[in-house]
């Protein structure tokens, strides 16, 4: 949005009040009412009003997932939005899926987007929880063999995506 690009969809997994504060802040600068929202049914209820329309899903980690037919459950999609997006697309198509720009590490100790809110120095008090500190990140090997920094959740997401790709490859041989 900061770069003038408006997505068709916003995928939201978070349910905490912090995400409402973040989206309220974003909406004050960039109207979100042209964007469709896809979120877990556990999403903060106040975020729905910012978007054009809302579609909700039930993650497999939910207590409700045992009560709903499996075809309506989003499986293997709960680590972060990259995992959820891959799982969602797998529900929608059996065709080829191309992944672009999934950055699950801090290359050169920098976030992939200098415009990401977590990279700002002047965050309002209610958004301070978004500030990222690189000191305790894990050291991981990048695709070019170099050492990168990654949050534990990013590494878990990467491993889940790799496993999903492997499982899909094996099942389609």
Coordinates of N, CA and C in Angstrom, one line a residue:
X1 N 0.8 -1.2 0.0 CA 0.0 0.0 0.0 C 0.9 1.3 0.0
X2 N 1.9 1.2 0.8 CA 2.9 2.4 0.8 C 3.5 2.6 -0.5
X3 N 3.5 1.6 -1.4 CA 4.2 1.8 -2.7 C 3.1 1.9 -3.8
X4 N 1.9 2.2 -3.4 CA 0.8 2.5 -4.4 C 0.2 1.2 -5.0
X5 N 0.5 0.1 -4.4 CA -0.1 -1.2 -4.9 C -1.2 -1.6 -4.0
X6 N -2.4 -1.8 -4.5 CA -3.6 -2.2 -3.7 C -3.9 -3.7 -4.1
X7 N -3.8 -4.6 -3.1 CA -4.0 -6.0 -3.4 C -5.5 -6.3 -3.5
X8 N -5.9 -7.4 -4.1 CA -7.3 -7.8 -4.2 C -7.7 -8.4 -2.9
X9 N -6.8 -9.1 -2.2 CA -7.1 -9.8 -1.0 C -6.2 -9.5 0.1
X10 N -6.7 -9.5 1.3 CA -5.8 -9.5 2.5 C -6.2 -10.7 3.3
X11 N -5.1 -11.5 3.7 CA -5.3 -12.7 4.4 C -4.8 -12.5 5.8
X12 N -5.7 -12.7 6.8 CA -5.4 -12.3 8.2 C -5.6 -13.6 9.1
X13 N -4.5 -13.9 9.8 CA -4.6 -15.0 10.8 C -4.7 -14.5 12.2
X14 N -4.2 -13.3 12.5 CA -4.2 -12.8 13.8 C -5.5 -12.5 14.4
X15 N -5.7 -12.7 15.7 CA -7.0 -12.4 16.4 C -6.8 -11.4 17.5
X16 N -5.6 -11.0 17.8 CA -5.3 -10.1 18.9 C -5.8 -8.7 18.6
X17 N -6.0 -7.9 19.7 CA -6.4 -6.5 19.5 C -5.3 -5.7 18.8
X18 N -4.1 -6.1 18.9 CA -3.0 -5.5 18.2 C -3.2 -5.4 16.7
X19 N -3.8 -6.4 16.1 CA -4.1 -6.4 14.6 C -5.1 -5.4 14.3
X20 N -6.1 -5.2 15.2 CA -7.1 -4.2 15.0 C -6.4 -2.8 15.0
X21 N -5.6 -2.6 16.0 CA -4.8 -1.3 16.1 C -4.0 -1.0 14.8
X22 N -3.3 -2.1 14.3 CA -2.5 -2.0 13.1 C -3.4 -1.6 11.9
X23 N -4.4 -2.4 11.7 CA -5.3 -2.2 10.5 C -6.0 -0.8 10.6
X24 N -6.4 -0.4 11.8 CA -7.0 0.9 12.0 C -6.0 2.0 11.5
X25 N -4.7 1.8 11.9 CA -3.7 2.8 11.6 C -3.5 2.8 10.0
X26 N -3.4 1.6 9.5 CA -3.2 1.5 8.0 C -4.4 2.1 7.3
X27 N -5.6 1.8 7.8 CA -6.8 2.3 7.1 C -6.9 3.9 7.2
X28 N -6.3 4.5 8.2 CA -6.3 5.9 8.3 C -5.5 6.6 7.2
X29 N -4.5 5.8 6.6 CA -3.6 6.3 5.5 C -4.0 5.8 4.2
X30 N -4.5 4.5 4.1 CA -4.9 3.8 2.9 C -6.2 3.1 3.1
X31 N -7.2 3.6 2.4 CA -8.6 3.0 2.6 C -8.5 1.5 2.2
X32 N -9.0 0.6 3.1 CA -9.0 -0.8 2.8 C -10.3 -1.3 2.2
X33 N -11.2 -0.4 2.0 CA -12.6 -0.8 1.6 C -12.7 -1.3 0.2
X34 N -11.6 -1.3 -0.5 CA -11.6 -1.9 -1.9 C -10.9 -3.3 -1.9
X35 N -10.6 -3.8 -0.7 CA -9.9 -5.0 -0.6 C -10.8 -6.1 0.1
X36 N -10.8 -7.3 -0.4 CA -11.6 -8.4 0.2 C -10.7 -9.0 1.3
X37 N -11.3 -9.4 2.4 CA -10.6 -10.0 3.6 C -10.9 -11.5 3.6
X38 N -9.9 -12.3 3.8 CA -10.0 -13.7 4.1 C -9.4 -13.9 5.4
X39 N -10.1 -14.4 6.4 CA -9.6 -14.5 7.7 C -10.1 -15.8 8.5
X40 N -9.5 -16.1 9.5 CA -10.0 -17.2 10.4 C -11.2 -16.6 11.1
X41 N -12.1 -17.5 11.5 CA -13.4 -17.1 12.1 C -13.0 -16.5 13.5
X42 N -11.8 -16.6 14.0 CA -11.4 -16.1 15.3 C -10.8 -14.7 15.1
X43 N -10.9 -14.1 13.9 CA -10.3 -12.8 13.7 C -11.0 -11.7 14.6
X44 N -10.3 -10.7 14.9 CA -10.8 -9.6 15.8 C -12.1 -9.0 15.1
X45 N -13.2 -9.0 15.7 CA -14.4 -8.6 15.0 C -14.4 -7.2 14.5
X46 N -13.7 -6.3 15.0 CA -13.6 -4.9 14.6 C -12.9 -4.7 13.3
X47 N -12.1 -5.7 12.8 CA -11.4 -5.5 11.6 C -12.3 -5.7 10.3
X48 N -13.4 -6.4 10.5 CA -14.2 -6.6 9.3 C -14.7 -5.4 8.7
X49 N -15.0 -4.4 9.4 CA -15.6 -3.1 8.9 C -14.6 -2.4 7.9
X50 N -13.4 -2.7 8.0 CA -12.4 -1.9 7.1 C -12.4 -2.4 5.7
X51 N -12.9 -3.6 5.5 CA -12.8 -4.3 4.1 C -14.1 -4.3 3.4
X52 N -13.9 -4.5 2.0 CA -15.1 -4.6 1.1 C -16.0 -5.8 1.5
X53 N -15.4 -6.9 1.6 CA -16.2 -8.1 2.0 C -15.3 -9.1 2.8
X54 N -15.9 -10.0 3.4 CA -15.1 -10.9 4.3 C -15.5 -12.4 4.0
X55 N -14.6 -13.2 3.9 CA -14.8 -14.7 3.9 C -13.9 -15.3 5.0
X56 N -14.6 -16.2 5.8 CA -13.9 -16.7 6.9 C -13.6 -18.2 6.7
X57 N -12.6 -18.7 7.4 CA -12.4 -20.2 7.4 C -12.1 -20.6 8.8
X58 N -12.2 -22.0 8.9 CA -11.9 -22.6 10.2 C -10.5 -23.3 10.1
X59 N -9.5 -22.9 10.9 CA -8.2 -23.6 10.8 C -8.3 -25.0 11.5
X60 N -7.5 -25.9 11.0 CA -7.5 -27.2 11.6 C -7.1 -27.2 13.1
X61 N -6.5 -26.2 13.6 CA -6.2 -26.1 15.0 C -7.3 -25.7 15.9
X62 N -8.4 -25.3 15.3 CA -9.6 -24.9 16.0 C -10.3 -26.1 16.7
X63 N -10.9 -25.8 17.8 CA -11.7 -26.8 18.5 C -13.0 -27.2 17.6
X64 N -13.4 -26.3 16.8 CA -14.5 -26.5 15.9 C -14.2 -27.4 14.7
X65 N -13.0 -27.6 14.4 CA -12.6 -28.4 13.2 C -13.1 -29.8 13.3
X66 N -13.3 -30.4 14.4 CA -13.9 -31.7 14.5 C -15.4 -31.8 14.3
X67 N -16.0 -30.6 14.3 CA -17.5 -30.6 14.1 C -17.9 -30.2 12.7
X68 N -16.9 -29.9 11.8 CA -17.2 -29.4 10.5 C -16.6 -30.4 9.5
X69 N -17.2 -30.6 8.4 CA -16.6 -31.5 7.3 C -15.2 -31.0 6.9
X70 N -14.3 -31.9 6.7 CA -12.9 -31.6 6.4 C -12.8 -30.7 5.2
X71 N -13.7 -30.8 4.3 CA -13.5 -30.0 3.1 C -13.7 -28.5 3.3
X72 N -14.2 -28.1 4.5 CA -14.3 -26.7 4.9 C -13.2 -26.3 5.9
X73 N -12.3 -27.1 6.2 CA -11.2 -26.8 7.1 C -10.0 -26.4 6.3
X74 N -9.3 -25.4 6.8 CA -8.0 -25.0 6.2 C -6.9 -25.7 6.9
X75 N -6.4 -26.7 6.2 CA -5.4 -27.6 6.8 C -4.0 -27.1 6.5
X76 N -3.1 -27.2 7.5 CA -1.7 -26.9 7.3 C -1.5 -25.4 7.0
X77 N -2.3 -24.5 7.5 CA -2.2 -23.1 7.2 C -2.0 -22.2 8.3
X78 N -1.6 -22.7 9.5 CA -1.7 -21.8 10.6 C -0.4 -21.2 11.1
X79 N 0.8 -21.4 10.4 CA 2.0 -20.9 10.9 C 2.1 -19.4 10.6
X80 N 1.8 -19.0 9.4 CA 1.8 -17.6 9.0 C 1.0 -17.4 7.8
X81 N 0.9 -16.2 7.2 CA 0.0 -16.0 6.1 C 0.5 -16.7 4.8
X82 N 1.8 -16.9 4.7 CA 2.4 -17.6 3.5 C 1.8 -19.1 3.6
X83 N 1.9 -19.7 4.7 CA 1.3 -21.1 4.8 C -0.2 -21.1 4.6
X84 N -0.9 -20.2 5.1 CA -2.3 -20.1 5.0 C -2.7 -19.9 3.5
X85 N -1.9 -19.0 2.8 CA -2.2 -18.7 1.4 C -2.0 -20.0 0.6
X86 N -0.9 -20.7 0.8 CA -0.6 -21.9 0.1 C -1.7 -22.9 0.3
X87 N -2.1 -23.1 1.5 CA -3.2 -24.1 1.9 C -4.5 -23.7 1.2
X88 N -4.8 -22.4 1.2 CA -6.0 -21.9 0.6 C -6.0 -22.1 -0.9
X89 N -4.9 -21.8 -1.6 CA -4.8 -22.0 -3.0 C -4.9 -23.5 -3.3
X90 N -4.3 -24.3 -2.5 CA -4.4 -25.8 -2.7 C -5.9 -26.2 -2.6
X91 N -6.7 -25.6 -1.8 CA -8.1 -25.9 -1.7 C -8.8 -25.4 -3.0
X92 N -8.4 -24.4 -3.6 CA -9.1 -23.8 -4.8 C -8.7 -24.4 -6.1
X93 N -7.5 -25.0 -6.2 CA -7.0 -25.5 -7.5 C -6.2 -26.7 -7.3
X94 N -6.2 -27.6 -8.3 CA -5.3 -28.7 -8.4 C -4.1 -28.4 -9.4
X95 N -4.2 -27.2 -9.9 CA -3.1 -26.8 -10.9 C -1.8 -26.4 -10.3
X96 N -0.9 -26.0 -11.1 CA 0.4 -25.6 -10.6 C 0.3 -24.3 -9.8
X97 N 1.1 -24.2 -8.8 CA 1.1 -23.1 -7.9 C 2.5 -22.5 -7.9
X98 N 2.6 -21.2 -8.2 CA 3.9 -20.5 -8.2 C 4.1 -19.6 -7.0
X99 N 5.2 -19.7 -6.3 CA 5.4 -18.9 -5.1 C 6.4 -17.8 -5.5
X100 N 6.1 -16.6 -5.2 CA 7.0 -15.5 -5.5 C 7.1 -14.7 -4.2
X101 N 8.4 -14.3 -4.0 CA 8.6 -13.3 -2.9 C 8.3 -13.7 -1.5
X102 N 8.5 -15.0 -1.2 CA 8.3 -15.5 0.2 C 9.6 -15.4 0.9
X103 N 9.8 -14.3 1.7 CA 11.0 -14.0 2.3 C 10.8 -14.4 3.8
X104 N 11.4 -15.5 4.2 CA 11.2 -16.0 5.6 C 12.5 -15.9 6.4
X105 N 13.3 -14.8 6.0 CA 14.5 -14.5 6.8 C 14.8 -13.0 6.6
X106 N 15.7 -12.6 7.3 CA 16.1 -11.2 7.2 C 17.5 -11.1 6.5
X107 N 17.4 -10.9 5.2 CA 18.6 -10.9 4.4 C 19.4 -9.6 4.7
X108 N 20.7 -9.8 5.0 CA 21.5 -8.7 5.4 C 20.9 -8.0 6.6
X109 N 20.3 -8.7 7.5 CA 19.6 -8.2 8.7 C 18.6 -7.2 8.4
X110 N 17.9 -7.2 7.2 CA 16.9 -6.3 6.9 C 15.6 -7.1 6.5
X111 N 14.5 -6.5 6.8 CA 13.2 -7.1 6.4 C 13.1 -6.9 4.9
X112 N 12.4 -7.8 4.2 CA 12.2 -7.7 2.8 C 11.5 -6.4 2.3
X113 N 10.8 -5.7 3.2 CA 10.2 -4.5 2.9 C 10.5 -3.4 3.9
X114 N 11.3 -2.4 3.4 CA 11.6 -1.3 4.3 C 10.4 -0.5 4.7
X115 N 9.2 -0.7 4.0 CA 8.0 -0.1 4.3 C 7.2 -0.8 5.4
X116 N 7.6 -2.1 5.7 CA 6.9 -2.8 6.7 C 6.8 -2.1 8.0
X117 N 5.6 -2.1 8.6 CA 5.4 -1.3 9.8 C 6.4 -1.7 11.0
X118 N 6.8 -2.9 11.0 CA 7.7 -3.4 12.0 C 9.1 -2.7 11.9
X119 N 9.4 -2.1 10.8 CA 10.7 -1.5 10.6 C 10.7 0.0 10.9
X120 N 9.6 0.5 11.4 CA 9.5 2.0 11.7 C 10.1 2.2 13.1
X121 N 10.7 3.4 13.2 CA 11.3 3.8 14.5 C 10.2 4.5 15.4
X122 N 9.3 5.1 14.7 CA 8.3 6.0 15.4 C 6.9 5.4 15.6
X123 N 6.9 4.1 16.0 CA 5.6 3.5 16.2 C 4.8 4.1 17.3
X124 N 3.5 4.2 17.1 CA 2.7 4.7 18.3 C 2.7 3.7 19.4
X125 N 2.4 4.1 20.6 CA 2.5 3.2 21.8 C 1.7 1.9 21.6
X126 N 0.5 2.0 21.0 CA -0.4 0.8 20.8 C 0.1 -0.2 19.8
X127 N 1.2 0.2 19.0 CA 1.8 -0.7 18.0 C 3.2 -1.1 18.3
X128 N 3.7 -0.8 19.5 CA 5.1 -1.1 19.9 C 5.3 -2.6 19.8
X129 N 4.3 -3.5 20.0 CA 4.5 -4.9 19.9 C 4.9 -5.4 18.6
X130 N 4.8 -4.6 17.6 CA 5.2 -5.0 16.2 C 6.7 -4.8 15.9
X131 N 7.4 -4.0 16.8 CA 8.8 -3.8 16.6 C 9.6 -5.0 16.7
X132 N 10.4 -5.3 15.7 CA 11.2 -6.5 15.6 C 12.7 -6.2 16.0
X133 N 13.2 -7.1 16.9 CA 14.6 -7.0 17.3 C 15.3 -8.2 16.7
X134 N 16.5 -7.9 16.1 CA 17.2 -9.0 15.4 C 18.2 -9.8 16.2
X135 N 18.4 -9.3 17.4 CA 19.5 -9.9 18.3 C 19.3 -11.4 18.5
X136 N 18.1 -11.8 18.8 CA 17.9 -13.2 19.2 C 17.3 -14.1 18.0
X137 N 17.5 -13.6 16.8 CA 17.0 -14.4 15.7 C 18.0 -15.6 15.5
X138 N 17.4 -16.6 14.8 CA 18.2 -17.8 14.5 C 19.1 -17.6 13.3
X139 N 20.2 -18.3 13.3 CA 21.1 -18.2 12.1 C 20.6 -19.4 11.2
X140 N 20.3 -19.1 9.9 CA 19.9 -20.1 9.0 C 20.7 -19.9 7.7
X141 N 20.7 -21.0 6.9 CA 21.5 -20.9 5.6 C 20.5 -20.5 4.6
X142 N 20.8 -19.5 3.8 CA 20.0 -19.0 2.7 C 20.1 -19.9 1.5
X143 N 19.3 -19.6 0.5 CA 19.3 -20.4 -0.8 C 20.6 -20.3 -1.5
X144 N 21.4 -19.3 -1.2 CA 22.7 -19.1 -1.9 C 23.9 -19.5 -1.0
X145 N 23.5 -20.2 0.1 CA 24.6 -20.7 1.0 C 25.0 -19.7 2.1
X146 N 24.5 -18.5 2.0 CA 24.9 -17.5 3.0 C 24.1 -17.6 4.3
X147 N 24.6 -17.0 5.3 CA 24.0 -17.1 6.6 C 23.0 -15.9 6.8
X148 N 21.8 -16.2 7.1 CA 20.7 -15.2 7.3 C 20.2 -15.3 8.7
X149 N 19.4 -14.3 9.1 CA 18.7 -14.3 10.4 C 17.2 -14.6 10.2
X150 N 16.7 -15.4 11.1 CA 15.2 -15.8 10.9 C 14.6 -15.9 12.3
X151 N 13.4 -15.4 12.4 CA 12.6 -15.7 13.6 C 12.2 -17.2 13.7
X152 N 12.1 -17.7 14.8 CA 11.7 -19.1 14.9 C 10.4 -19.4 14.1
X153 N 9.4 -18.5 14.2 CA 8.2 -18.7 13.4 C 8.4 -18.7 11.9
X154 N 9.4 -17.9 11.5 CA 9.7 -17.9 10.0 C 10.3 -19.2 9.6
X155 N 11.2 -19.7 10.4 CA 11.8 -21.0 10.1 C 10.8 -22.1 10.1
X156 N 9.9 -22.1 11.1 CA 8.8 -23.1 11.1 C 7.9 -23.0 9.9
X157 N 7.6 -21.8 9.4 CA 6.9 -21.6 8.2 C 7.6 -22.1 7.0
X158 N 8.9 -21.8 6.9 CA 9.7 -22.3 5.8 C 9.7 -23.8 5.7
X159 N 9.9 -24.5 6.9 CA 9.9 -25.9 6.9 C 8.5 -26.5 6.6
X160 N 7.4 -25.8 7.0 CA 6.1 -26.3 6.7 C 5.8 -26.2 5.2
X161 N 6.3 -25.1 4.6 CA 6.1 -24.9 3.1 C 6.9 -26.0 2.4
X162 N 8.1 -26.2 2.8 CA 8.9 -27.2 2.1 C 8.3 -28.6 2.2
X163 N 7.8 -28.9 3.4 CA 7.1 -30.2 3.6 C 5.9 -30.3 2.7
X164 N 5.1 -29.2 2.7 CA 3.9 -29.2 1.8 C 4.3 -29.4 0.4
X165 N 5.3 -28.8 -0.1 CA 5.7 -29.0 -1.5 C 6.2 -30.4 -1.7
X166 N 7.0 -30.9 -0.8 CA 7.4 -32.3 -0.9 C 6.2 -33.3 -0.9
X167 N 5.3 -33.1 0.0 CA 4.1 -34.0 0.1 C 3.3 -33.9 -1.2
X168 N 3.1 -32.7 -1.7 CA 2.4 -32.6 -3.0 C 3.1 -33.2 -4.1
X169 N 4.4 -33.1 -4.2 CA 5.2 -33.7 -5.2 C 5.1 -35.2 -5.2
X170 N 5.2 -35.8 -4.0 CA 5.2 -37.3 -3.8 C 3.8 -37.8 -4.2
X171 N 2.7 -37.0 -3.8 CA 1.4 -37.5 -4.1 C 1.0 -37.4 -5.5
X172 N 1.7 -36.6 -6.3 CA 1.4 -36.4 -7.7 C 2.4 -37.2 -8.7
X173 N 3.2 -38.1 -8.1 CA 4.1 -38.8 -9.0 C 3.3 -40.0 -9.6

